[in-house]
Tab-separated table of C-alpha atoms and ligand atoms in Angstrom:
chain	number	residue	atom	x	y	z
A	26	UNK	CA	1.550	-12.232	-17.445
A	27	UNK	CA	4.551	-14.638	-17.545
A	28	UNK	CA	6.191	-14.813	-14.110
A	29	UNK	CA	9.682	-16.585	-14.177
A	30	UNK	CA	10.383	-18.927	-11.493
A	31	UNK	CA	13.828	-19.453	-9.529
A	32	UNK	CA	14.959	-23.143	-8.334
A	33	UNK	CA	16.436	-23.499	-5.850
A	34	UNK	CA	18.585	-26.746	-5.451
A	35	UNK	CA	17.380	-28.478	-2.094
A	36	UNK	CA	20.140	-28.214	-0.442
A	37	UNK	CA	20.472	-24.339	-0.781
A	38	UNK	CA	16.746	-24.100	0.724
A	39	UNK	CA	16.865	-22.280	4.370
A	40	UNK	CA	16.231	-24.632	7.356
A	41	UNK	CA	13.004	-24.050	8.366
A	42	UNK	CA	11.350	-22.946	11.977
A	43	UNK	CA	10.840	-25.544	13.874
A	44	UNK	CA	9.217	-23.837	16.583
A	45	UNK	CA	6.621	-21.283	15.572
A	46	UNK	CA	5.943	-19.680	19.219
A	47	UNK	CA	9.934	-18.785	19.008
A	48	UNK	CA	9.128	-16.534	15.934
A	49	UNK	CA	9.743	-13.000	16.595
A	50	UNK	CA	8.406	-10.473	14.588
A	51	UNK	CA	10.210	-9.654	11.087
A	52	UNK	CA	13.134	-11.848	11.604
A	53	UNK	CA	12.904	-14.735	9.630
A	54	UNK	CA	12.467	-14.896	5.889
A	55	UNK	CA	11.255	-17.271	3.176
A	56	UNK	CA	13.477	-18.340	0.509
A	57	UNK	CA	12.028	-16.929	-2.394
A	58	UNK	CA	11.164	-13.015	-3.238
A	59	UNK	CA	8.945	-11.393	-5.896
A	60	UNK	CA	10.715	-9.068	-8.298
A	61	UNK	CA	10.409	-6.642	-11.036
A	62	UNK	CA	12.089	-2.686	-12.135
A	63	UNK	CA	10.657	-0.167	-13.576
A	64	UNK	CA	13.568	1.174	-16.524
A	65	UNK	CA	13.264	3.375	-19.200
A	66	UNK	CA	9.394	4.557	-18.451
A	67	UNK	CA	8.202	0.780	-18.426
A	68	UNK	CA	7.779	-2.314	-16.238
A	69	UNK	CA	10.339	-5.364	-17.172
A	70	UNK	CA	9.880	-9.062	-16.879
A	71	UNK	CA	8.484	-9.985	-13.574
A	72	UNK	CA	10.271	-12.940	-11.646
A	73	UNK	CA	10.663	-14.780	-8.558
A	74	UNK	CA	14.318	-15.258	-7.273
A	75	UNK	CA	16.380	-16.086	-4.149
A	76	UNK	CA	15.512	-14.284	-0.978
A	77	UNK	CA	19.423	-12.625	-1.348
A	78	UNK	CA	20.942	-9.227	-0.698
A	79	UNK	CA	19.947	-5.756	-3.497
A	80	UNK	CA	23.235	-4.594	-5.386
A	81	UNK	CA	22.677	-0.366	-4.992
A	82	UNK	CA	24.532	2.162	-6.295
A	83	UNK	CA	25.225	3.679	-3.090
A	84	UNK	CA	24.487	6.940	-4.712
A	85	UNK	CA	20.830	5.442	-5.329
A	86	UNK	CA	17.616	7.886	-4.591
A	87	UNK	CA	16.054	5.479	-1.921
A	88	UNK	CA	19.185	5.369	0.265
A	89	UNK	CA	20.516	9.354	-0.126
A	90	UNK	CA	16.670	10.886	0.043
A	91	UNK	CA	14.727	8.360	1.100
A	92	UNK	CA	12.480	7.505	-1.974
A	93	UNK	CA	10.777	4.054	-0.562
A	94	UNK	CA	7.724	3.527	0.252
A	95	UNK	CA	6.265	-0.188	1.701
A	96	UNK	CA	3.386	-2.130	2.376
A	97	UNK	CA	2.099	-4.693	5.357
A	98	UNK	CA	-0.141	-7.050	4.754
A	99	UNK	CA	-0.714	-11.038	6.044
A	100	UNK	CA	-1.472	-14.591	4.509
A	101	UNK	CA	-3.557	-16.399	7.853
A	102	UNK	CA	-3.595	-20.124	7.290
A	103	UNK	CA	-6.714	-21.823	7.556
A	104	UNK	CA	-7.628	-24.874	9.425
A	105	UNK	CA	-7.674	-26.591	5.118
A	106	UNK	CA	-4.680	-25.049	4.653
A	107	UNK	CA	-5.767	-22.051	2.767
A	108	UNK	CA	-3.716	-18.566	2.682
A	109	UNK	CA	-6.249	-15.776	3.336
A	110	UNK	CA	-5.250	-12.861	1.874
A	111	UNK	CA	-7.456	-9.683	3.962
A	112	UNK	CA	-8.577	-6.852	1.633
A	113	UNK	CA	-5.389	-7.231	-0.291
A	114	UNK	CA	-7.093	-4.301	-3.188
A	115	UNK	CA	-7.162	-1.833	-0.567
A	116	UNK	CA	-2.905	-2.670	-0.117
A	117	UNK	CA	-2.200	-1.921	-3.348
A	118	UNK	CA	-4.168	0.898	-3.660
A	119	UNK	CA	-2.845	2.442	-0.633
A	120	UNK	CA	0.457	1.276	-1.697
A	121	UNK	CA	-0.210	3.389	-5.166
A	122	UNK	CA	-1.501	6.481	-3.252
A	123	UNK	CA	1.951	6.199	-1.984
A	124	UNK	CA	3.997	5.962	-4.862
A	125	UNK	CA	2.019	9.209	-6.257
A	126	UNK	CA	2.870	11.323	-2.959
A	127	UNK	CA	6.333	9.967	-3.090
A	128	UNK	CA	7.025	11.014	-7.158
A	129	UNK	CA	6.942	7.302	-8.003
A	130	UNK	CA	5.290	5.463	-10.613
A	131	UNK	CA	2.226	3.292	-10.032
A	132	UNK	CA	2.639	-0.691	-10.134
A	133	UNK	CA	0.085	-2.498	-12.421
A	134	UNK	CA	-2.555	-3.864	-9.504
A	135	UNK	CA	-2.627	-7.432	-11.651
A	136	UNK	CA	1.418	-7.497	-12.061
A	137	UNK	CA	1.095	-6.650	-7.799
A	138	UNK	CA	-0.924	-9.332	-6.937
A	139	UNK	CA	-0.433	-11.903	-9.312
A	140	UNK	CA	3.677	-11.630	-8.109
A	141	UNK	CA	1.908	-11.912	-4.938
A	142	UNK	CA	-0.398	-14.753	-5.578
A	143	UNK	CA	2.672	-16.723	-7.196
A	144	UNK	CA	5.099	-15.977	-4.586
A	145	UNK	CA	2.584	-16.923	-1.428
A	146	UNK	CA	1.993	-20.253	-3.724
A	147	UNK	CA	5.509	-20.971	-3.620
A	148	UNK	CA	6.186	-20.442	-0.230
A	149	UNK	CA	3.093	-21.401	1.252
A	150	UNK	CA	5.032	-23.887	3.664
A	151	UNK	CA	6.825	-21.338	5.865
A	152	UNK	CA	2.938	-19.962	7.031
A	153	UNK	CA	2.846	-20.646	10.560
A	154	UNK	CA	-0.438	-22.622	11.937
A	155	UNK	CA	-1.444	-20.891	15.086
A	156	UNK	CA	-3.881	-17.910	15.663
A	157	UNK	CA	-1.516	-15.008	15.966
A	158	UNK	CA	1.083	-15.998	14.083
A	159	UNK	CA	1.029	-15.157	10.005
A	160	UNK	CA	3.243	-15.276	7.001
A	161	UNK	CA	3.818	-11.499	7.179
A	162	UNK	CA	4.137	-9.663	3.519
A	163	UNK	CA	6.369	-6.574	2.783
A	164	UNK	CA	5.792	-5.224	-0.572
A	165	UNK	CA	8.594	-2.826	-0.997
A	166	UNK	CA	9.587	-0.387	-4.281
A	167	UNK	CA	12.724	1.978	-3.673
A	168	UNK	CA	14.122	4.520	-6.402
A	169	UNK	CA	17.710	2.820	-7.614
A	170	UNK	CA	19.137	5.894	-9.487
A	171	UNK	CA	22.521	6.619	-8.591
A	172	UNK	CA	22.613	10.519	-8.745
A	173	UNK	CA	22.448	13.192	-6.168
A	174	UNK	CA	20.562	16.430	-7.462
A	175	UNK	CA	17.580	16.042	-5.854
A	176	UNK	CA	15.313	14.778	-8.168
A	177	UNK	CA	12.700	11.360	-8.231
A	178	UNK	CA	14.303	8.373	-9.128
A	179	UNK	CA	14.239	7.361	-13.004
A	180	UNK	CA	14.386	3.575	-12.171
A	181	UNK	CA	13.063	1.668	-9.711
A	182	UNK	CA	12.587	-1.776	-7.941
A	183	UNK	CA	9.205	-3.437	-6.327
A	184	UNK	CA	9.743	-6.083	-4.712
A	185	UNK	CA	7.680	-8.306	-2.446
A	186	UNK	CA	9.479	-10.157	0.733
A	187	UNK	CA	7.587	-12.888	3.488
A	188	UNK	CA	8.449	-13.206	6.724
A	189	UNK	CA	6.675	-15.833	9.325
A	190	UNK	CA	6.022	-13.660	12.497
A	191	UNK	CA	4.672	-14.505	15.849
A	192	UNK	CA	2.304	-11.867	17.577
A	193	UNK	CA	4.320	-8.495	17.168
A	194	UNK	CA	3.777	-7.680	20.417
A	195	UNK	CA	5.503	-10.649	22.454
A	196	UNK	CA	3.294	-10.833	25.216
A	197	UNK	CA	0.443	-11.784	22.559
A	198	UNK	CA	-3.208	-9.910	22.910
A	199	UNK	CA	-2.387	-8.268	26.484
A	200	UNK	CA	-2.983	-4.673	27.160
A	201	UNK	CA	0.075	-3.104	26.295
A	202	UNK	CA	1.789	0.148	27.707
A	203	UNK	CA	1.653	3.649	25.632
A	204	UNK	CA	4.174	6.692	25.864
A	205	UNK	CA	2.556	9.560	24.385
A	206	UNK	CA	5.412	12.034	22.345
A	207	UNK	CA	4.925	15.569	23.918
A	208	UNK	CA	7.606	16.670	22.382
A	209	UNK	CA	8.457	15.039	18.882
A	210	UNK	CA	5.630	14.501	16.362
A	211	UNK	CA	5.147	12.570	13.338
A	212	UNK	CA	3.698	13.902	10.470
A	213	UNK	CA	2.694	17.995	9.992
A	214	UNK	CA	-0.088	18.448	7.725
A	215	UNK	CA	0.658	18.596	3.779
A	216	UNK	CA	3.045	16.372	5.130
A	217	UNK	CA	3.978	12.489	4.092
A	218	UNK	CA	1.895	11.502	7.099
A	219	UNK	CA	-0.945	9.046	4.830
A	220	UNK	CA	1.710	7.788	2.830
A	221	UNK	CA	3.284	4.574	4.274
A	222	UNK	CA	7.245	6.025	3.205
A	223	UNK	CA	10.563	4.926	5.313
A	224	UNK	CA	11.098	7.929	6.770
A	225	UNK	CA	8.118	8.439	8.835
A	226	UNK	CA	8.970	5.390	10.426
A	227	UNK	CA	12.633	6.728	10.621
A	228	UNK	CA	11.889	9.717	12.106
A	229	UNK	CA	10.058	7.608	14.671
A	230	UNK	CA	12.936	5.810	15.650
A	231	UNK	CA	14.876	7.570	18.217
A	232	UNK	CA	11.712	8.528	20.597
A	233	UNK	CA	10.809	4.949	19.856
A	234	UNK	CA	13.677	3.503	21.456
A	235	UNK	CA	13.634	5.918	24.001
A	236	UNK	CA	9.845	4.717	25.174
A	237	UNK	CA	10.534	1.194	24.736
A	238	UNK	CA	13.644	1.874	27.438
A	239	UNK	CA	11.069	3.042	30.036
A	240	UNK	CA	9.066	0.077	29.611
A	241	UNK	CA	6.385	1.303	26.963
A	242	UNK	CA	5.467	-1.162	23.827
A	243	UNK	CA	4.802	2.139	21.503
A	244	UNK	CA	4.753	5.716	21.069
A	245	UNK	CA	1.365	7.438	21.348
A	246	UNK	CA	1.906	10.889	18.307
A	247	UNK	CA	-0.176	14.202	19.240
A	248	UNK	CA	-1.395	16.336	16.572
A	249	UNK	CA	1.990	18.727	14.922
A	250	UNK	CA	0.158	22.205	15.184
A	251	UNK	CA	-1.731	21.838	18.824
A	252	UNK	CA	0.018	18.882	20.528
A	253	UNK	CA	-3.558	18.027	21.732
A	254	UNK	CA	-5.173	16.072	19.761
A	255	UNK	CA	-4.064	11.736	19.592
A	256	UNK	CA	-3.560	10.830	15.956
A	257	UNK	CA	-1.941	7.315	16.426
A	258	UNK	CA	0.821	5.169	17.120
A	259	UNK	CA	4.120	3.598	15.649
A	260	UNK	CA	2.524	0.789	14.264
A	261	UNK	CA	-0.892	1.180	14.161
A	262	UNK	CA	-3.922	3.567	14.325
A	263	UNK	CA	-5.939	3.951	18.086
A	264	UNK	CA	-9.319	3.929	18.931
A	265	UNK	CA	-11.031	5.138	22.218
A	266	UNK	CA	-14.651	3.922	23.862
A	267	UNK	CA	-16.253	5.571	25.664
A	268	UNK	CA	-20.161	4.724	26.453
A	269	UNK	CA	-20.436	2.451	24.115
A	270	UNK	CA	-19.032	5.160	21.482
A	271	UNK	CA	-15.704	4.345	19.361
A	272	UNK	CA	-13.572	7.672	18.731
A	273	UNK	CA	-10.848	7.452	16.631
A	274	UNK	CA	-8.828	10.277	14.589
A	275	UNK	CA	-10.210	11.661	11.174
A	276	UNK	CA	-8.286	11.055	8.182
A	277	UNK	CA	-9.174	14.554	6.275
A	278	UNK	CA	-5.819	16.030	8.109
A	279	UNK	CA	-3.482	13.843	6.021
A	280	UNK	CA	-1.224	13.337	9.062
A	281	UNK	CA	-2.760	10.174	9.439
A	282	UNK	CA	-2.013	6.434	8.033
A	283	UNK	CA	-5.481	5.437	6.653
A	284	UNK	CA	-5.181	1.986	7.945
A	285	UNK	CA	-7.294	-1.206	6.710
A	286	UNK	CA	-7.530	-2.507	10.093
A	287	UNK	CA	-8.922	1.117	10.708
A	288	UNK	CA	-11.200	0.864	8.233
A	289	UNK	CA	-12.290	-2.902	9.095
A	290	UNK	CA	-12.995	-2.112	12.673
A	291	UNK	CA	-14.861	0.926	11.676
A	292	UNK	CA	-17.302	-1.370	9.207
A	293	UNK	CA	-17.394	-3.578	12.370
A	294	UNK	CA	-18.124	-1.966	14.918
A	295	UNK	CA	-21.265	0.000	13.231
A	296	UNK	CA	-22.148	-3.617	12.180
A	297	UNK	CA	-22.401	-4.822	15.368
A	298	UNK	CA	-24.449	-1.378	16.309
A	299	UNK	CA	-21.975	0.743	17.777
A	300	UNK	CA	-21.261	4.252	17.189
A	301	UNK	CA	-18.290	5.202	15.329
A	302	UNK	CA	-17.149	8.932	15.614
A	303	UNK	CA	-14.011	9.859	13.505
A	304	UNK	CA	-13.556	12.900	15.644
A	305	UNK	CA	-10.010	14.749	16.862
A	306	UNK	CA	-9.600	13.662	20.405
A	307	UNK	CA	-7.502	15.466	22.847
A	308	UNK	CA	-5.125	14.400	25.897
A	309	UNK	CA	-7.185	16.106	27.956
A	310	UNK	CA	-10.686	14.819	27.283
A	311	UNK	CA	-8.907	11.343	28.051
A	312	UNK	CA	-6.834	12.003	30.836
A	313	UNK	CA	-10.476	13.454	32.523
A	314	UNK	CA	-11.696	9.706	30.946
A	315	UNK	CA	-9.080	7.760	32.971
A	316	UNK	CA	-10.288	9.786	36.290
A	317	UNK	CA	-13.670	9.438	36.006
A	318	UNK	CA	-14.141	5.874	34.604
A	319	UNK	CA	-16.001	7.228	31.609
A	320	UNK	CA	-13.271	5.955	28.817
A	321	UNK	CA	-14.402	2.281	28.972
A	322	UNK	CA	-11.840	1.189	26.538
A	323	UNK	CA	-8.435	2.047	24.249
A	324	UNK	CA	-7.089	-0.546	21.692
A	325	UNK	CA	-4.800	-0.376	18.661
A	326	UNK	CA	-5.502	-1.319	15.102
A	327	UNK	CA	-3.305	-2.902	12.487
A	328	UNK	CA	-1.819	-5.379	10.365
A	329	UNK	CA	0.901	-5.983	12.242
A	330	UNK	CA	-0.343	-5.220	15.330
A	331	UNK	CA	-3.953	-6.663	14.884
A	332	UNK	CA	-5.843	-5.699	17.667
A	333	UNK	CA	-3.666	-4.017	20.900
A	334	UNK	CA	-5.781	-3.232	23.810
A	335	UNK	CA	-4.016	-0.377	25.604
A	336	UNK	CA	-4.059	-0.350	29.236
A	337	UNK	CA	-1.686	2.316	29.842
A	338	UNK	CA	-0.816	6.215	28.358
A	339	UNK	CA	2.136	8.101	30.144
A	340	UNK	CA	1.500	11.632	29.984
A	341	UNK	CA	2.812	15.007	31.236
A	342	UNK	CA	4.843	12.622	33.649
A	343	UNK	CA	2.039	9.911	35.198
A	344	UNK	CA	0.820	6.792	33.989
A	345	UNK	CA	-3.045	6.775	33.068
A	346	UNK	CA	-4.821	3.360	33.651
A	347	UNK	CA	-7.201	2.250	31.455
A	348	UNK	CA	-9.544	-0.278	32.734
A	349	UNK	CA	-7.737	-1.385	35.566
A	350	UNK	CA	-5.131	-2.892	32.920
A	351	UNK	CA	-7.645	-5.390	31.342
A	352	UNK	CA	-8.485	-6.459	27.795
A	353	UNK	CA	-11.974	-4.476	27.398
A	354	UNK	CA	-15.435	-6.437	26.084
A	355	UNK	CA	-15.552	-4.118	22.961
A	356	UNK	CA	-11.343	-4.554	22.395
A	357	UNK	CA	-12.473	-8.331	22.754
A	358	UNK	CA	-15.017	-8.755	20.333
A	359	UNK	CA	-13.840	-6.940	17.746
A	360	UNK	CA	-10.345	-8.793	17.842
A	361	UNK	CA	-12.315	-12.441	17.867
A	362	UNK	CA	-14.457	-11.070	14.890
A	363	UNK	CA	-11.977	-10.058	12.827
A	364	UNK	CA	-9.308	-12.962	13.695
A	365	UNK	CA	-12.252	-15.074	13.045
A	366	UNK	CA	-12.644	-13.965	9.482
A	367	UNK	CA	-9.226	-13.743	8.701
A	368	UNK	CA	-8.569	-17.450	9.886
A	369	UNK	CA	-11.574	-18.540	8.085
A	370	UNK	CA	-12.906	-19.979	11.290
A	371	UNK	CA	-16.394	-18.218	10.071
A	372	UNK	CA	-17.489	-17.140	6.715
A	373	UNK	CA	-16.668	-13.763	5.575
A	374	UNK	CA	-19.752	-11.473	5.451
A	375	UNK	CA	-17.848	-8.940	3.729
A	376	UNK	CA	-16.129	-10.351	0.920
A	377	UNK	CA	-12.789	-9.273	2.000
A	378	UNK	CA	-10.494	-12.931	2.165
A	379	UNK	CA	-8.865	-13.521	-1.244
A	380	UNK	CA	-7.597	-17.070	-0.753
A	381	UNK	CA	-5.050	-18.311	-2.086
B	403	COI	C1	1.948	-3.052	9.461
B	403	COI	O1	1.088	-3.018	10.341
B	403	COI	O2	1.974	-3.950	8.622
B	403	COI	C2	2.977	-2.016	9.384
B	403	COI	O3	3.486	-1.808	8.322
B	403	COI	C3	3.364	-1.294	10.628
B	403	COI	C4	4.775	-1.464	11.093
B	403	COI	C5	5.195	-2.861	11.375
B	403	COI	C6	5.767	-0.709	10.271
């Protein structure tokens, strides 16, 4: 597959960071983008050109009914200078479970990563160095049809972006504070909940903000039917201990994102000879957990997010501790492990760095 390449005169590059601790997440971007649309039934020519502003019809699909979905994924930087690439199949095969939910067309896995592969290559300079911090990947299609009967797209555009992040969380791996949604949920079942689509982080938005006013990092989202059981949280799925035993919601509901950090931690955690129960969880069973000292442990899972211990949920009005606050020994090793392998600082056991 022939990829055409952009250049880009020196002195139209972007200055650089020059301090990577000053990164903040998603705010910074590379100078180059990957590119290709989907016309006429087919896939054009794939190229790489400018970071620069989309030309939409403002009548397009994407904007007036929301026909976008996205990806997250991260290049770590190894001590050689390596980009390690974690479980990037499982991306675009999420990322194509999406596009079916959303009446999209699939993207060619090789034209997906290879636009990937070429794009990290060029850019490989902005990756920041330290642990935490990541060239942070967006792969992005959105349906550019101008019409408005409300119908799927006929053309679209994928599109990859990179952005050099710091820790999402600013305080770095510190247990962060939860407001669980009592009111608002996120995803109803035969809903767009497993599909990673705009809106669901849209719709997200406003009780979002309204948390992060109060002084809590995320929004904790109850089941739609019940509001019992936890299902997970704005950027990543959750994961409860308790004797030794990780909980964390089932998939089989649909209302869930099926995350790879999930799915790592799961694989981890069993390897390492804990129990793993994907089992509904409610409020209550935790809020008794809190009192009683039996819930050892709470910590978030994703790409963005990495590893989040929790020390905090506000519920039904009070604050529930977890842990006195503190990062817990499970939360711990399971972050190290993983950040281990995705730094390259050990060898993966599990085949799941592509390196680039
Ligand atoms: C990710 O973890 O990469 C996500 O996409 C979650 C969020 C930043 C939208």
């Amino acid at each position: 597959m022939e990829i055409s390449k952009v250049t880009i005169p020196e002195n139209e590059l972007k200055e650089k960071y020059t301090d990577e601790k000053l990164l903040e997440f998603g705010k910074t971007f590379t100078d180059r983008m990957f590119k290709i649309e989907f016309i006429n039934g087919e896939w054009k020519k794939p190229r790489i050109t400018k970071y620069s502003p989309l030309t939409l019809e403002p009548s397009a699909i994407a904007l007036q009914y929301g026909q976008s979905i996205f990806e997250g994924q991260k290049a770590y930087r190894t001590k050689e200078g390596k980009l390690n690439l974690f479980r990037p199949e499982m991306n675009i095969q999420r990322f194509n479970k999406s596009a079916k939910r959303m009446a999209m067309p699939e993207v060619d896995p090789e034209i997906y990563m290879e636009g990937l592969k070429t794009l990290l290559d060029l850019e490989r300079e902005w990756t920041p160095k330290n642990i935490g911090s990541a060239l942070y990947i967006r792969p992005t299609m959105i349906g550019t049809q101008g019409r408005l009967g409300v119908v799927p797209s006929n053309e679209y555009l994928f599109y990859i972006i990179l952005a050099p992040v710091g820790p999402y969380f600013p305080e770095g791996f510190k247990p962060i504070k939860i407001w669980v949604s009592e009111r608002y949920i996120r995803a109803a079942p035969g809903g767009t909940g497993s599909a990673k689509t705009a809106g669901n982080y849209g719709a997200s938005l406003m009780i979002g903000q309204k948390a992060l006013k109060k002084g809590y990092n995320q929004v904790l989202w109850l089941d739609a039917i019940h509001k019992k059981y936890v299902e997970e949280v704005g950027a990543m799925n959750i994961f409860f201990v308790y004797n030794d035993i990780l909980y964390t919601a089932p998939l089989e509901s649909g209302t869930i994102l099926p995350g790879l950090t999930r799915a790592s931690v799961i694989q981890m955690a069993n390897d390492f000879g804990y129990t793993v129960k994907e089992e509904a969880l409610s409020m209550e069973e935790i809020v008794m957990g809190t009192k009683d000292g039996t819930l050892q442990e709470c910590f978030g899972a994703g790409t963005a997010a990495s590893i989040a211990p929790v020390g905090c949920l506000r519920y039904q009005g009070k604050e529930h501790i977890i842990n006195d606050f503190k990062t817990g020994g499970i939360t711990q090793k399971i972050y190290s492990s993983l950040i281990d392998i995705q730094y390259g600082i050990v060898d993966d056991p599990y085949g799941w760095i592509v390196s680039v």
